[in-house]
Coordinates of C-alpha atoms and ligand atoms in Angstrom, one line a residue:
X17 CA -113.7 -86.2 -113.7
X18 CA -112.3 -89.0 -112.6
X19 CA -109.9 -88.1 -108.7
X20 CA -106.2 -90.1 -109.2
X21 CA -103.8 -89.1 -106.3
X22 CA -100.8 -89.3 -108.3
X23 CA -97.9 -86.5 -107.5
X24 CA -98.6 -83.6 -104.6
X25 CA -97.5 -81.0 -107.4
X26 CA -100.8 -81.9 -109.3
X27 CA -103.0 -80.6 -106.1
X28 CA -103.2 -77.1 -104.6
X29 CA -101.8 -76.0 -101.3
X30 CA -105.6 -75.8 -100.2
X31 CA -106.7 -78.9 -101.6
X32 CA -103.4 -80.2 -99.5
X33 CA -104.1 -78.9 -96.7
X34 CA -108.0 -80.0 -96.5
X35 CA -106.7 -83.6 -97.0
X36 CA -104.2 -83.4 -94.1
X37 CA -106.5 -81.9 -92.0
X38 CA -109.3 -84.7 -93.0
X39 CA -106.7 -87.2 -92.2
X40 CA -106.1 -85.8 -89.2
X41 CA -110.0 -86.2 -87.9
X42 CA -110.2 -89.4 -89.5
X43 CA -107.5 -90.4 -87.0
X44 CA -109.3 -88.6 -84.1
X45 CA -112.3 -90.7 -84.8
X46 CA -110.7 -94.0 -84.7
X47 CA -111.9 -96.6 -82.6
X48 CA -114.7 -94.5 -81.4
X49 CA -118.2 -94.8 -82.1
X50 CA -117.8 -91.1 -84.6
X51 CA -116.2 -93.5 -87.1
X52 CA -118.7 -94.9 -88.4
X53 CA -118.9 -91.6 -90.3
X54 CA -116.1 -92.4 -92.1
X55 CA -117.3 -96.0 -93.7
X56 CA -117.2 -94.0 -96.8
X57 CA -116.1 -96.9 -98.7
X58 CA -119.3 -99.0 -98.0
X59 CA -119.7 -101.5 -100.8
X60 CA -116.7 -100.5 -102.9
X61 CA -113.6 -103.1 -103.8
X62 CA -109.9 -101.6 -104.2
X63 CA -107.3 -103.0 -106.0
X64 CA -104.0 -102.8 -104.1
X65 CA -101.1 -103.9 -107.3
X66 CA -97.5 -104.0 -106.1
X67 CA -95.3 -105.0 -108.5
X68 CA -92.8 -104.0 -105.9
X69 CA -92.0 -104.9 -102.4
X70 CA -93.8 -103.6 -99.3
X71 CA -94.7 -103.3 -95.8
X72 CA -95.9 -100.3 -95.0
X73 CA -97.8 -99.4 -98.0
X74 CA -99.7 -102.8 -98.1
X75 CA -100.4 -103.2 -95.1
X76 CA -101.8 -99.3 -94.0
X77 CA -103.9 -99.5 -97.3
X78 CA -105.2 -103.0 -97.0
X79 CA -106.5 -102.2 -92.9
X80 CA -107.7 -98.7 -94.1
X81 CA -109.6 -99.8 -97.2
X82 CA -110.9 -102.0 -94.4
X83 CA -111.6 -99.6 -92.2
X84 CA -113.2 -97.5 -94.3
X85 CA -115.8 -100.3 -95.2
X86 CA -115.0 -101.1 -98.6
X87 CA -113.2 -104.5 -99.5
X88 CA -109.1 -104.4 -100.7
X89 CA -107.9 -107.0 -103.5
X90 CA -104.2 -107.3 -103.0
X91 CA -102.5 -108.0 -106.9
X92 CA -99.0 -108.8 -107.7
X93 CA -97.0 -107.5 -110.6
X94 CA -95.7 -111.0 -111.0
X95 CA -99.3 -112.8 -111.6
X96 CA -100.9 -109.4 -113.9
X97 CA -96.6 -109.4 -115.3
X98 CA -97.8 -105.6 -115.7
X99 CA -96.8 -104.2 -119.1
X100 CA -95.8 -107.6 -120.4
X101 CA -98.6 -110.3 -120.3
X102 CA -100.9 -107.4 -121.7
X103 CA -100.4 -103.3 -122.1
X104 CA -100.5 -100.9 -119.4
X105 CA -103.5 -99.5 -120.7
X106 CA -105.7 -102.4 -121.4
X107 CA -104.7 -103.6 -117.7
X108 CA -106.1 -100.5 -116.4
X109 CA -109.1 -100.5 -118.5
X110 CA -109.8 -104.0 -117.6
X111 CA -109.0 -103.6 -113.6
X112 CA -111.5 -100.7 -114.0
X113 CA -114.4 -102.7 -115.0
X114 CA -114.3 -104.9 -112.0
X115 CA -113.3 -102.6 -109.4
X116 CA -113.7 -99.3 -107.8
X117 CA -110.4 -97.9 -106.9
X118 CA -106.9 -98.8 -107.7
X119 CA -103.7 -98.2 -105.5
X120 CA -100.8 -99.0 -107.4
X121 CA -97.0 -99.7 -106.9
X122 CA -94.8 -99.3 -109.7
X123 CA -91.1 -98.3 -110.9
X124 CA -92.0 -96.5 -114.0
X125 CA -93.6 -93.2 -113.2
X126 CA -94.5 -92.6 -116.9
X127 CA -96.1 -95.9 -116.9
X128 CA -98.0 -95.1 -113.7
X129 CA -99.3 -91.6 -116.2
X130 CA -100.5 -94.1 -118.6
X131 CA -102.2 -96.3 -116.4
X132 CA -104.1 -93.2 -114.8
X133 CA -105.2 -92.2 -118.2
X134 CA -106.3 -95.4 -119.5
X135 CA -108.3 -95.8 -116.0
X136 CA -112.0 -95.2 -115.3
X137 CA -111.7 -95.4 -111.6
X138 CA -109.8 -93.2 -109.2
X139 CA -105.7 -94.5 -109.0
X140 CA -103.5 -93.7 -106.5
X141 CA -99.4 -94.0 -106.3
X142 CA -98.6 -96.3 -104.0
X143 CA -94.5 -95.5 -104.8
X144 CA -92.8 -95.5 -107.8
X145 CA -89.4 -94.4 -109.0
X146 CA -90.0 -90.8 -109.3
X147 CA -92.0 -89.9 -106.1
X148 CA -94.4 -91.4 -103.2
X149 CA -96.8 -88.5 -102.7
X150 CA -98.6 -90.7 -99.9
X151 CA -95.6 -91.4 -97.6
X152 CA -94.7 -87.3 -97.8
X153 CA -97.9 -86.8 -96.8
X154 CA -97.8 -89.0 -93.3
X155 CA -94.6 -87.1 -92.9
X156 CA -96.2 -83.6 -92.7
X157 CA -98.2 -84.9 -91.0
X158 CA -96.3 -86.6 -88.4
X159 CA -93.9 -82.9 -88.6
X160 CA -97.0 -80.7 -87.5
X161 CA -98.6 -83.4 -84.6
X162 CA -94.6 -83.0 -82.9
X163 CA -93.9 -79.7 -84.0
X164 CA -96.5 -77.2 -85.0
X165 CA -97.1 -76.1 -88.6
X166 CA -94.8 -76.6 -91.3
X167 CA -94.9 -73.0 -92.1
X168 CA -91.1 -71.2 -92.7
X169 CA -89.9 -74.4 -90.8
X170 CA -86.2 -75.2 -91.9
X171 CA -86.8 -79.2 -93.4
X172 CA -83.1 -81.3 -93.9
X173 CA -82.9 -83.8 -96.2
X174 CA -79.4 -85.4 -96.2
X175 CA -78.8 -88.6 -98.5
X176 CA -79.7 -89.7 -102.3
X177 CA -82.3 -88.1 -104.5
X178 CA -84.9 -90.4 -105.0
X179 CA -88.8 -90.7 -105.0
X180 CA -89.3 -89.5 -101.1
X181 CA -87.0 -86.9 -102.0
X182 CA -88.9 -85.5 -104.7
X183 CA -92.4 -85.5 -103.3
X184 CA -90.6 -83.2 -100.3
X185 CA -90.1 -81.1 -103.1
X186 CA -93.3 -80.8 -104.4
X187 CA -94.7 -80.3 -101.0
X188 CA -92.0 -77.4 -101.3
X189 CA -93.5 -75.8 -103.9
X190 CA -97.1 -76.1 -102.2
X191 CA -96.4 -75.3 -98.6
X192 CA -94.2 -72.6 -97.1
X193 CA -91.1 -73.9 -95.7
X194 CA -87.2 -74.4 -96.5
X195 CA -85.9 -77.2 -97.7
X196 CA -82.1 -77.7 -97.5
X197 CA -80.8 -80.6 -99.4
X198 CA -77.4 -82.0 -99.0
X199 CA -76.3 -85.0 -101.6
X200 CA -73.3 -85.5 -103.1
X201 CA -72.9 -84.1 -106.1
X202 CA -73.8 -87.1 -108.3
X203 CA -77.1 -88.0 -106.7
X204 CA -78.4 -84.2 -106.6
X205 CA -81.7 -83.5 -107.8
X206 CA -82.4 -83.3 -111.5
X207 CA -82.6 -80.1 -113.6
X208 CA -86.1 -80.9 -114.7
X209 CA -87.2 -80.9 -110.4
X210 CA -85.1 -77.7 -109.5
X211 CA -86.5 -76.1 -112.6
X212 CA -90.4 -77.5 -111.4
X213 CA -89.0 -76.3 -108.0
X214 CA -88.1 -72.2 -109.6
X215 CA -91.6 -72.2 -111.6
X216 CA -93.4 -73.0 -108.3
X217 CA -91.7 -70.7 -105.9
X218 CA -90.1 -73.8 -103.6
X219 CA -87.3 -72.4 -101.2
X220 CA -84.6 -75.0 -101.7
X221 CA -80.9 -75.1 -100.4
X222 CA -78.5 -77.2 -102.4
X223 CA -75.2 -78.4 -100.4
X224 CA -72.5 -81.4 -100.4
X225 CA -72.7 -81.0 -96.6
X226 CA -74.8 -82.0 -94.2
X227 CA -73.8 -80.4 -91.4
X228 CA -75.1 -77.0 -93.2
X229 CA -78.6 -78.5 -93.9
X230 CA -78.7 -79.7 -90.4
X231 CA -77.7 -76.5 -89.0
X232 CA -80.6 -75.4 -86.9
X233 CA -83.1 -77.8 -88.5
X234 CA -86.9 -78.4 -87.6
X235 CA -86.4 -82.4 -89.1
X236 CA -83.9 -84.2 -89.9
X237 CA -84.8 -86.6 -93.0
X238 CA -83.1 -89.7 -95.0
X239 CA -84.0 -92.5 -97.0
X240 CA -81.7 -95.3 -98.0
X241 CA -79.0 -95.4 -100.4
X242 CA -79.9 -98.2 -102.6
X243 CA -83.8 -97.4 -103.5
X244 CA -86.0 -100.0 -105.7
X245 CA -84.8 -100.6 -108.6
X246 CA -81.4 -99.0 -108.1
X247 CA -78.2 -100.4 -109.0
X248 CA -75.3 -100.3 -106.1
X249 CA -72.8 -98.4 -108.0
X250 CA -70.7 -96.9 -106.1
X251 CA -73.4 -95.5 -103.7
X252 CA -72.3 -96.8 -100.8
X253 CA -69.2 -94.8 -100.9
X254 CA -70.6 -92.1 -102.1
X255 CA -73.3 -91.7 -99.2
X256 CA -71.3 -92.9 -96.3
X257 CA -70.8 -89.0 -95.5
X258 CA -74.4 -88.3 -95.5
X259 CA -75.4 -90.7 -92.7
X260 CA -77.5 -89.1 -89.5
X261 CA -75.5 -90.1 -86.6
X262 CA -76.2 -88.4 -83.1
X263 CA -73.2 -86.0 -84.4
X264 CA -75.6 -84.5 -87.0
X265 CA -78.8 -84.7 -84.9
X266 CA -77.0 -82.0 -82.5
X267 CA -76.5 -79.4 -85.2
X268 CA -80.3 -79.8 -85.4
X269 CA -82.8 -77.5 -83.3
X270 CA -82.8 -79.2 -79.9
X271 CA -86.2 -80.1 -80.6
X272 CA -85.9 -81.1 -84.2
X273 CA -87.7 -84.2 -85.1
X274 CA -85.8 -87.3 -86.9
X275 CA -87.9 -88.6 -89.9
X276 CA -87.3 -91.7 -92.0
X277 CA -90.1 -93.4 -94.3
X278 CA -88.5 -96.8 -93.2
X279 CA -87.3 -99.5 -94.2
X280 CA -84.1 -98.5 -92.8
X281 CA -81.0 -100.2 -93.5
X282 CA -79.3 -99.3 -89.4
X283 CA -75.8 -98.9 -89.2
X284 CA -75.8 -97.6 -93.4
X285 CA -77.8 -94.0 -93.5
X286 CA -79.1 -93.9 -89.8
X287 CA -77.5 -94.7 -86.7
X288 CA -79.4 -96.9 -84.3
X289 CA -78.9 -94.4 -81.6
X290 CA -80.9 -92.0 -83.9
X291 CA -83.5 -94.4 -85.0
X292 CA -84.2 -95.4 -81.9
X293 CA -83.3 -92.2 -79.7
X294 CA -85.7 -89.7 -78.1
X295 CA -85.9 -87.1 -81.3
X296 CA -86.5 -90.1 -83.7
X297 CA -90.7 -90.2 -84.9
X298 CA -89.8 -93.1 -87.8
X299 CA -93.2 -95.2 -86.3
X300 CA -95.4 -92.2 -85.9
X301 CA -94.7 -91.7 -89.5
X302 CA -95.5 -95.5 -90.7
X303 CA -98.7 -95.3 -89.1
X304 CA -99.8 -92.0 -90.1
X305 CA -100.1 -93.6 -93.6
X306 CA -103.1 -95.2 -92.4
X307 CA -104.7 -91.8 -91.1
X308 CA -103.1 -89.7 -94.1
X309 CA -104.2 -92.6 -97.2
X310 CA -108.0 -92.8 -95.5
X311 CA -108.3 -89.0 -96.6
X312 CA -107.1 -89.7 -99.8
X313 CA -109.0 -92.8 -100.3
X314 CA -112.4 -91.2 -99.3
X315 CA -111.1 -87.7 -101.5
X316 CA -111.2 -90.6 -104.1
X317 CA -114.5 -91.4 -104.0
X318 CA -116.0 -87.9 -103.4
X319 CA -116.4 -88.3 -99.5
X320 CA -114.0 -85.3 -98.3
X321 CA -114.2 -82.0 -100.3
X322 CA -110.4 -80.5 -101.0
Ligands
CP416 N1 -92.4 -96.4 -96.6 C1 -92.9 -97.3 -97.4 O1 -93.5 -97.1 -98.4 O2 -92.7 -98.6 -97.0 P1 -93.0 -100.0 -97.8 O3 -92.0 -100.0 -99.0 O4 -92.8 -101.1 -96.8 O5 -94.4 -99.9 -98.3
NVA417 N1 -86.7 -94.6 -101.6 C1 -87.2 -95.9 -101.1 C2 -88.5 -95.8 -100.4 C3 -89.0 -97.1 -99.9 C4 -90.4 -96.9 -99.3 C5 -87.3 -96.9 -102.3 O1 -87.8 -96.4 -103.4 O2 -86.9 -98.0 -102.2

């Protein structure tokens, strides 16, 4: 079968964990002579498509595909015009006869489904509107390398509901931990996630108030207001509340951790004292997508067991 890294809920909490801890002694081995072990891409091409922007993403998977030994091809959804120039499907069916991997970027999570499906080669979700299982995993990691495990750790997230948001939840529902989630009421998380959340025994807090999910917090996590492919609305107003300002940060556990997947818009849902302050990890986290995406990439491929 073929191994697509779409959404954490489709993995088990072991299979999680042995791609964290892979990514983890992936990282270990960097720059010393023990990874040439992990050149488990020797020979193979990956597609990277973004029909989105990106810094992060782009750049951690192009040096790790790199790394790894294979070669990245980096695609724009403006020159395929995914879903327009030609179907979903008969792009992935044709990307899959020329390469051996695809990492791909885009808004339409159902589309990103079809694409899988229609695929003979391992994809992975490089972000799309519904969830970016690759970023929440850098952020456990970067969690457990400051803070020790996850495990019945108290997790804040204080902002919109978006894609980040969602993978947290999955991750929820596969490792043991409490998530306390506080968006105004017209952003909070759908019925369909909460329900998904129930069925697979996630330990969730709903509020309007920040504050309460800061309250003793391990982390401290936001995203911006206005995600890709979001209209403004009246978001800005509505999320001015939600910001993490030092105020917020000292509710926290003196040694909680500040994460943000980045970019951050400074001054709108983080303070630059807290971006930039001692609890903030915001750069540990962008670089642990290169460590956490090798895993995946080699999982891919049938190089790490999980
Ligand atoms: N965090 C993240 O995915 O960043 P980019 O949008 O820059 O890739
Ligand atoms: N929620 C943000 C994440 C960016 C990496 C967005 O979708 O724009």
């Amino acid at each position: 079968m073929v191994r697509h890294f779409l959404d954490l809920s489709d993995f088990t909490t072991d299979q999680l964990r042995a791609l964290l801890d892979a990514g983890s002694a992936i990282k270990a081995r960097r720059r010393t002579p023990a990874a040439d072990a992990d050149k488990s891409l020797g020979g193979k091409v990956v597609a990277m498509i973004f029909d989105q922007p990106s810094l992060r993403t782009r750049a951690s998977f192009e040096v790790g595909i790199h790394e790894l030994g294979g070669t990245p091809m980096f695609v724009t959804g403006r020159e395929i015009q995914l879903g327009e120039r030609e179907s979903v499907a008969d792009t992935a069916r044709v990307f899959s006869r020329y390469v051996d991997g695809i990492m791909i970027r885009m808004l339409d999570h159902e589309q990103l489904r079809e694409f899988a499906e229609y695929a003979t080669v391992p994809v992975i979700n490089g972000l799309t509107k519904t969830s970016h299982p690759c970023q929440v995993m850098a952020d456990i990691m970067t969690f457990e390398e400051h803070r020790g495990p996850l495990h019945k750790r108290k997790i804040a997230w204080t902002g919109d509901t978006n894609n980040v948001l969602t993978s947290w939840v999955h991750a929820a529902g596969r490792f043991d931990f409490d998530l306390h989630i506080a968006t105004p009421e017209e952003l909070q998380p759908p019925a369909h996630l909460l329900n998904w959340a129930r069925e697979n025994g996630a330990k969730l807090t709903l509020t309007r108030r920040p504050e309460e999910a800061a309250e003793g917090a391990d982390c401290v996590i936001t995203d911006c207001w206005v995600s890709m492919g979001d209209t403004e609305g009246n978001r800005h107003n509505l999320l001015r509340p939600y910001q993490v300002d030092e105020a917020l940060m000292k509710r926290a556990d003196k040694r909680a951790v500040f994460m943000h997947c980045l970019p951050a818009s400074r001054g709108e849902e983080v303070t630059d004292e807290v971006m930039d302050g001692a609890q903030s990890v915001v750069y540990d986290e962008a670089e642990n997508r290169l460590h956490a995406q090798k895993a995946i990439l080699a999982w891919c491929f049938g190089q790490v067991q999980a």
